[in-house]
Short mmCIF file of C-alpha atoms (C1' of nucleotides) in Angstrom, two decimals:
data_model
loop_
_atom_site.label_atom_id
_atom_site.label_comp_id
_atom_site.label_asym_id
_atom_site.label_seq_id
_atom_site.Cartn_x
_atom_site.Cartn_y
_atom_site.Cartn_z
CA UNK A 176 -25.42 -20.41 -1.88
CA UNK A 177 -23.06 -17.84 -4.16
CA UNK A 178 -25.85 -17.65 -6.45
CA UNK A 179 -27.74 -15.30 -3.95
CA UNK A 180 -25.06 -13.57 -3.17
CA UNK A 181 -24.60 -12.55 -7.16
CA UNK A 182 -27.95 -12.12 -7.38
CA UNK A 183 -28.32 -9.71 -4.63
CA UNK A 184 -25.14 -7.68 -5.77
CA UNK A 185 -26.70 -7.57 -9.40
CA UNK A 186 -29.97 -5.84 -7.56
CA UNK A 187 -27.85 -3.93 -5.53
CA UNK A 188 -25.88 -2.10 -8.65
CA UNK A 189 -29.38 -1.88 -10.74
CA UNK A 190 -30.75 -0.13 -8.10
CA UNK A 191 -28.18 2.77 -7.61
CA UNK A 192 -28.12 3.04 -11.39
CA UNK A 193 -24.97 0.82 -12.54
CA UNK A 194 -25.39 -1.02 -15.67
CA UNK A 195 -24.59 -4.93 -15.89
CA UNK A 196 -22.15 -5.48 -18.31
CA UNK A 197 -20.95 -8.45 -18.84
CA UNK A 198 -17.66 -7.54 -17.53
CA UNK A 199 -18.75 -6.49 -14.69
CA UNK A 200 -20.93 -9.78 -14.44
CA UNK A 201 -17.77 -11.90 -14.76
CA UNK A 202 -15.45 -9.92 -11.86
CA UNK A 203 -18.32 -10.11 -9.87
CA UNK A 204 -19.09 -13.93 -10.04
CA UNK A 205 -15.15 -14.37 -9.59
CA UNK A 206 -14.91 -12.53 -6.66
CA UNK A 207 -17.68 -14.35 -4.96
CA UNK A 208 -16.65 -18.09 -5.80
CA UNK A 209 -13.20 -16.97 -5.21
CA UNK A 210 -12.04 -17.84 -1.90
CA UNK A 211 -8.53 -16.44 -2.63
CA UNK A 212 -9.10 -12.47 -1.96
CA UNK A 213 -7.47 -11.57 -5.47
CA UNK A 214 -5.73 -8.53 -6.95
CA UNK A 215 -6.70 -6.99 -9.55
CA UNK A 216 -4.19 -8.55 -11.81
CA UNK A 217 -4.96 -12.07 -10.57
CA UNK A 218 -8.60 -10.87 -11.71
CA UNK A 219 -7.85 -9.63 -14.89
CA UNK A 220 -5.46 -12.80 -15.88
CA UNK A 221 -8.26 -14.97 -14.68
CA UNK A 222 -10.69 -13.37 -17.12
CA UNK A 223 -8.46 -13.45 -20.03
CA UNK A 224 -9.69 -16.62 -21.57
CA UNK A 225 -12.97 -15.29 -21.59
CA UNK A 226 -13.09 -11.42 -22.23
CA UNK A 227 -9.58 -11.08 -24.26
CA UNK A 228 -9.79 -7.95 -24.88
CA UNK A 229 -10.46 -6.85 -21.66
CA UNK A 230 -8.62 -4.13 -20.05
CA UNK A 231 -7.20 -3.89 -16.96
CA UNK A 232 -8.50 -0.38 -16.22
CA UNK A 233 -12.07 -1.90 -16.58
CA UNK A 234 -11.12 -4.11 -13.55
CA UNK A 235 -10.00 -1.29 -11.73
CA UNK A 236 -12.77 0.53 -12.83
CA UNK A 237 -15.46 -1.74 -11.96
CA UNK A 238 -13.57 -2.55 -8.55
CA UNK A 239 -13.98 0.73 -7.47
CA UNK A 240 -17.94 0.69 -8.74
CA UNK A 241 -18.22 -2.19 -6.41
CA UNK A 242 -16.53 -0.80 -3.33
CA UNK A 243 -18.62 2.41 -3.58
CA UNK A 244 -21.38 0.25 -3.89
CA UNK A 245 -20.53 -1.53 -0.56
CA UNK A 246 -19.99 -4.30 -2.31
CA UNK A 247 -16.52 -5.23 -2.15
CA UNK A 248 -13.59 -4.13 0.29
CA UNK A 249 -10.15 -3.35 -0.62
CA UNK A 250 -7.11 -4.86 1.50
CA UNK A 251 -4.17 -3.30 1.83
CA UNK A 252 -1.09 -4.89 3.27
CA UNK A 253 2.65 -4.44 3.22
CA UNK A 254 3.15 -5.62 -0.02
CA UNK A 255 2.56 -3.87 -3.39
CA UNK A 256 -1.03 -4.43 -4.57
CA UNK A 257 -4.47 -4.45 -3.00
CA UNK A 258 -6.75 -7.32 -2.18
CA UNK A 259 -10.31 -7.73 -3.11
CA UNK A 260 -12.76 -9.02 -0.80
CA UNK A 261 -16.80 -9.54 -1.85
CA UNK A 262 -18.57 -8.50 1.29
CA UNK A 263 -20.88 -11.18 2.41
CA UNK A 264 -21.35 -10.76 6.24
CA UNK A 265 -19.06 -9.14 8.66
CA UNK A 266 -15.86 -11.63 8.73
CA UNK A 267 -12.24 -10.91 10.17
CA UNK A 268 -8.77 -11.81 8.27
CA UNK A 269 -6.15 -14.04 9.64
CA UNK A 270 -2.98 -14.01 7.15
CA UNK A 271 0.23 -16.24 7.12
CA UNK A 272 3.45 -14.15 7.71
CA UNK A 273 4.89 -17.29 5.45
CA UNK A 274 2.75 -17.99 2.41
CA UNK A 275 0.86 -14.67 2.46
CA UNK A 276 -2.34 -17.30 2.37
CA UNK A 277 -5.50 -15.31 3.83
CA UNK A 278 -8.68 -17.26 6.11
CA UNK A 279 -11.75 -15.89 7.13
CA UNK A 280 -12.90 -16.05 10.71
CA UNK A 281 -15.69 -14.81 12.64
CA UNK A 282 -15.73 -12.91 15.92
CA UNK A 283 -18.59 -11.03 17.41
CA UNK A 284 -17.67 -7.43 17.00
CA UNK A 285 -15.28 -4.98 19.26
CA UNK A 286 -17.59 -2.52 20.11
CA UNK A 287 -16.16 -2.08 23.60
CA UNK A 288 -13.02 -1.42 21.70
CA UNK A 289 -14.49 1.27 19.69
CA UNK A 290 -16.58 2.86 22.60
CA UNK A 291 -13.45 3.18 24.45
CA UNK A 292 -11.52 4.73 21.40
CA UNK A 293 -14.34 7.03 20.78
CA UNK A 294 -14.01 8.11 24.56
CA UNK A 295 -10.48 8.60 25.03
CA UNK A 296 -10.24 10.29 21.70
CA UNK A 297 -13.32 12.37 21.08
CA UNK A 298 -13.82 10.54 17.87
CA UNK A 299 -16.90 9.40 16.41
CA UNK A 300 -16.66 5.90 15.57
CA UNK A 301 -17.49 4.34 12.19
CA UNK A 302 -16.04 1.22 11.92
CA UNK A 303 -13.06 -0.59 12.61
CA UNK A 304 -10.54 -3.18 11.29
CA UNK A 305 -9.08 -5.91 12.19
CA UNK A 306 -6.31 -8.40 11.13
CA UNK A 307 -4.68 -11.87 13.15
CA UNK A 308 -1.27 -12.65 11.91
CA UNK A 309 0.97 -15.81 12.22
CA UNK A 310 1.76 -19.07 10.61
CA UNK A 311 -0.80 -21.09 8.74
CA UNK A 312 -0.90 -25.23 9.68
CA UNK A 313 0.60 -26.03 5.75
CA UNK A 314 3.52 -23.49 6.32
CA UNK A 315 4.05 -24.66 10.20
CA UNK A 316 4.94 -28.26 9.31
CA UNK B 283 11.32 11.41 27.02
CA UNK B 284 11.81 11.11 23.32
CA UNK B 285 15.55 11.59 24.36
CA UNK B 286 15.43 7.84 25.75
CA UNK B 287 13.86 6.80 22.92
CA UNK B 288 16.35 8.27 20.80
CA UNK B 289 19.41 6.70 22.62
CA UNK B 290 17.24 3.41 23.12
CA UNK B 291 16.81 3.06 19.70
CA UNK B 292 20.56 3.79 18.88
CA UNK B 293 21.73 0.96 21.04
CA UNK B 294 19.66 -1.60 19.63
CA UNK B 295 21.05 -0.24 15.91
CA UNK B 296 24.51 -0.46 17.25
CA UNK B 297 24.13 -3.86 18.82
CA UNK B 298 22.49 -5.16 15.68
CA UNK B 299 25.84 -4.35 13.53
CA UNK B 300 23.88 -0.94 12.30
CA UNK B 301 26.21 2.24 11.55
CA UNK B 302 24.78 5.44 13.08
CA UNK B 303 25.14 7.63 10.48
CA UNK B 304 23.85 11.59 10.58
CA UNK B 305 20.94 10.74 8.42
CA UNK B 306 20.06 7.74 10.23
CA UNK B 307 20.11 9.78 13.53
CA UNK B 308 17.87 12.74 11.90
CA UNK B 309 15.44 10.13 10.55
CA UNK B 310 15.07 8.83 13.70
CA UNK B 311 15.50 11.86 15.46
CA UNK B 312 11.92 13.23 13.07
CA UNK B 313 10.17 10.03 13.26
CA UNK B 314 9.97 10.00 17.18
CA UNK B 315 9.33 13.55 17.79
CA UNK B 316 6.76 13.57 15.13
CA UNK B 317 3.23 13.05 15.87
CA UNK B 318 2.22 13.21 12.33
CA UNK B 319 3.19 9.09 11.55
CA UNK B 320 4.43 10.63 8.31
CA UNK B 321 5.48 8.86 4.95
CA UNK B 322 8.55 8.87 3.91
CA UNK B 323 8.28 11.80 1.47
CA UNK B 324 7.40 13.73 4.24
CA UNK B 325 10.46 12.46 5.75
CA UNK B 326 12.52 12.95 3.04
CA UNK B 327 10.98 17.04 2.54
CA UNK B 328 11.51 17.87 6.60
CA UNK B 329 15.22 16.45 6.43
CA UNK B 330 15.62 18.28 3.14
CA UNK B 331 17.06 22.02 5.02
CA UNK B 332 19.57 19.76 7.05
CA UNK B 333 20.74 17.29 3.89
CA UNK B 334 20.47 19.01 1.09
CA UNK B 335 22.22 16.29 -1.07
CA UNK B 336 20.09 13.10 0.80
CA UNK B 337 18.33 10.87 -1.56
CA UNK B 338 15.07 9.39 -1.07
CA UNK B 339 16.43 6.28 -1.48
CA UNK B 340 18.22 6.67 1.87
CA UNK B 341 15.05 7.34 3.15
CA UNK B 342 13.44 4.43 2.26
CA UNK B 343 16.59 1.92 3.05
CA UNK B 344 16.75 3.10 6.49
CA UNK B 345 13.24 3.17 7.10
CA UNK B 346 13.49 -0.46 5.94
CA UNK B 347 16.54 -0.85 8.37
CA UNK B 348 14.22 0.45 11.23
CA UNK B 349 11.61 -1.76 10.21
CA UNK B 350 13.76 -4.64 10.52
CA UNK B 351 15.18 -3.79 13.38
CA UNK B 352 11.72 -3.57 15.32
CA UNK B 353 11.91 0.05 15.61
CA UNK B 354 9.41 1.30 13.11
CA UNK B 355 6.19 0.15 12.21
CA UNK B 356 5.19 0.31 8.52
CA UNK B 357 1.13 1.44 8.09
CA UNK B 358 -0.97 1.20 4.97
CA UNK B 359 -4.29 2.10 4.39
CA UNK B 360 -6.14 2.20 1.48
CA UNK B 361 -4.30 5.54 0.19
CA UNK B 362 -1.32 5.83 -2.02
CA UNK B 363 1.70 5.84 -0.05
CA UNK B 364 2.76 4.07 3.48
CA UNK B 365 3.18 5.64 6.65
CA UNK B 366 5.43 5.16 9.21
CA UNK B 367 5.53 4.93 13.12
CA UNK B 368 8.22 4.47 15.52
CA UNK B 369 7.59 2.34 18.13
CA UNK B 370 6.99 2.76 21.80
CA UNK B 371 4.75 0.79 23.62
CA UNK B 372 1.52 -1.24 22.21
CA UNK B 373 -1.01 1.51 20.97
CA UNK B 374 -3.51 1.21 18.43
CA UNK B 375 -4.76 3.85 15.72
CA UNK B 376 -7.81 5.71 14.83
CA UNK B 377 -7.82 7.21 12.04
CA UNK B 378 -10.32 10.44 10.58
CA UNK B 379 -12.49 9.69 7.62
CA UNK B 380 -12.41 12.95 6.72
CA UNK B 381 -9.01 14.68 7.38
CA UNK B 382 -7.00 11.37 7.49
CA UNK B 383 -5.53 12.46 10.90
CA UNK B 384 -4.29 9.61 12.86
CA UNK B 385 -4.28 9.48 16.82
CA UNK B 386 -3.64 7.11 19.04
CA UNK B 387 -4.96 5.36 21.89
CA UNK B 388 -4.54 2.54 24.11
CA UNK B 389 -6.38 -0.99 24.82
CA UNK B 390 -5.49 -3.79 26.41
CA UNK B 391 -4.32 -6.44 23.82
CA UNK B 392 -6.92 -8.37 22.28
CA UNK B 393 -5.52 -12.00 23.62
CA UNK B 394 -8.72 -13.74 23.14
CA UNK B 395 -9.08 -12.68 19.91
CA UNK B 396 -6.20 -14.02 19.01
CA UNK B 397 -7.29 -17.17 20.85
CA UNK B 398 -10.51 -17.72 18.71
CA UNK B 399 -8.75 -17.08 15.89
CA UNK B 400 -5.60 -19.67 16.63
CA UNK B 401 -8.43 -22.04 17.16
CA UNK B 402 -10.93 -21.71 14.45
CA UNK B 403 -7.78 -21.67 11.65
CA UNK B 404 -5.07 -23.97 13.04
CA UNK B 405 -2.98 -21.23 12.50
CA UNK B 406 -0.22 -20.37 14.69
CA UNK B 407 -0.86 -16.55 16.01
CA UNK B 408 2.28 -13.86 16.14
CA UNK B 409 0.43 -10.53 16.14
CA UNK B 410 -2.68 -8.54 15.18
CA UNK B 411 -3.62 -5.39 14.05
CA UNK B 412 -6.74 -3.13 14.68
CA UNK B 413 -7.61 -0.15 13.50
CA UNK B 414 -10.64 2.23 14.22
CA UNK B 415 -11.99 4.45 11.64
CA UNK B 416 -14.31 7.51 12.19
CA UNK B 417 -14.90 11.65 12.71
CA UNK B 418 -12.59 13.77 14.66
CA UNK B 419 -13.95 16.55 16.58
CA UNK B 420 -12.45 19.02 14.59
CA UNK B 421 -13.83 17.26 11.58
CA UNK B 422 -17.05 16.61 13.24
CA UNK B 423 -17.79 20.35 14.15
"C1'" DT C 212 46.35 7.30 14.06
"C1'" DA C 213 46.09 5.37 9.30
"C1'" DA C 214 45.64 1.82 6.50
"C1'" DA C 215 41.81 -1.46 4.80
"C1'" DC C 216 37.57 -3.41 4.77
"C1'" DT C 217 32.87 -2.64 4.64
"C1'" DA C 218 28.64 -0.71 4.41
"C1'" DA C 219 25.85 3.33 3.70
"C1'" DT C 220 24.87 7.39 0.48
"C1'" DT C 221 24.15 9.57 -3.42
"C1'" DA C 222 22.34 9.66 -8.10
"C1'" DT C 223 19.69 8.00 -11.83
"C1'" DA C 224 17.05 4.59 -13.88
"C1'" DA C 225 13.76 0.45 -13.58
"C1'" DT C 226 9.52 -1.13 -11.92
"C1'" DG C 227 5.23 -1.77 -11.18
"C1'" DA C 228 0.57 -1.00 -9.77
"C1'" DT C 229 -2.95 2.77 -10.21
"C1'" DT C 230 -5.23 6.36 -12.54
"C1'" DA C 231 -6.23 9.49 -16.41
"C1'" DT C 232 -7.46 10.40 -21.21
"C1'" DA C 233 -9.92 10.13 -25.40
"C1'" DA C 234 -12.36 7.45 -29.00
"C1'" DA C 235 -15.16 3.98 -30.17
"C1'" DG C 236 -18.68 0.59 -28.51
"C1'" DA C 237 -22.89 -1.08 -26.24
"C1'" DA C 238 -26.97 0.28 -23.37
"C1'" DG C 239 -31.11 2.20 -22.19
"C1'" DT C 240 -34.41 5.44 -23.73
"C1'" DA C 241 -38.11 8.80 -26.02
"C1'" DT D 13 -34.61 4.09 -35.38
"C1'" DA D 14 -32.36 7.58 -33.38
"C1'" DC D 15 -30.26 10.09 -29.19
"C1'" DT D 16 -28.06 10.10 -25.22
"C1'" DT D 17 -25.08 8.50 -21.53
"C1'" DC D 18 -22.23 5.27 -19.20
"C1'" DT D 19 -18.66 1.61 -20.25
"C1'" DT D 20 -14.88 -0.22 -22.26
"C1'" DT D 21 -10.99 -0.29 -24.58
"C1'" DA D 22 -5.77 1.09 -25.65
"C1'" DT D 23 -3.05 3.73 -23.78
"C1'" DA D 24 -0.01 7.00 -21.95
"C1'" DA D 25 1.06 9.50 -17.34
"C1'" DT D 26 1.79 9.15 -12.91
"C1'" DC D 27 3.89 8.14 -8.39
"C1'" DA D 28 5.27 5.59 -4.81
"C1'" DT D 29 9.13 1.92 -4.33
"C1'" DT D 30 13.26 -0.70 -5.47
"C1'" DA D 31 17.57 -1.63 -8.15
"C1'" DT D 32 21.95 -0.49 -9.60
"C1'" DA D 33 26.97 1.43 -9.84
"C1'" DA D 34 30.07 4.56 -8.67
"C1'" DT D 35 31.13 7.32 -4.59
"C1'" DT D 36 31.81 8.28 0.44
"C1'" DA D 37 32.26 7.68 5.12
"C1'" DG D 38 32.17 4.58 9.49
"C1'" DT D 39 34.50 1.24 11.88
"C1'" DT D 40 38.29 -2.25 13.39
"C1'" DT D 41 42.81 -2.89 13.51
"C1'" DA D 42 47.47 -2.94 13.13
#
DNA sequence: TAAACTAATTATAATGATTATAAAGAAGTA
DNA sequence: TACTTCTTTATAATCATTATAATTAGTTTA
């Protein structure tokens, strides 16, 4: 399953003229396999063993490359550092107020909200962002 | 109208044992009158004339105090600095991808989404966050 | 009202995430 | 193989935010 995502991602990159380097391959692979929405630093640390000489800048640079290619979404919450999420299909996030864990969930798109917003404000709507906050089962017990 | 908001806010603060200083008064007043969702630095600069000796730390400290009191919401987007929004009644934001302008709009709460999220993930839901992105009428023309 | 207690402000330094820069290295191409 | 261009690395710079310590100012109570 995740193999397919990786292959598709590599094709997407190649088509937009981006070179596939071992570092890029590894960052993508880690992002896809990770269910944890990691920060740039977490990615950096996770790949330290395989790439002892890799620079943090490489991680940031490539996350930006992936984001521009539409492969990765950057999630910004109140805390200090961004988290990165490999884009598979549309899903929303629910975030635990206690431990910060981010869990995916699916919900039909909110077109009606987009329509209303467009109607009221006169904006031409492109997209929306929705997050739900609460307490995860582990922290609740 | 905004006078009422200010008075209510001051009462709320007093009730939670927070002292009303001239700086706090000014920051609140500016936040309420502003339709621009300012950054901490914008608040600091706006009050520079009236409070030449005020420290940036004071702005940050008090924004945190207001946030803890539930008077102010912190908005974090991709860009570097947070924006702060005085809480009146529930409303959502639509953000222009071109110029970054943030406009308020109202929409009935999305309880059904919260319910579904809770059901699927087992979380105890507290709140949610929704933002719509697009192009504002000015930038579209 | 004035002393006393405590919280708030100020000035400054520190932190920490992210970005910029320049040199070295590697991928793709003729 | 030599060339061009993109990528990585190492490091320094930037910038928002927070921590610290000393000073100042609200608030309380006698």
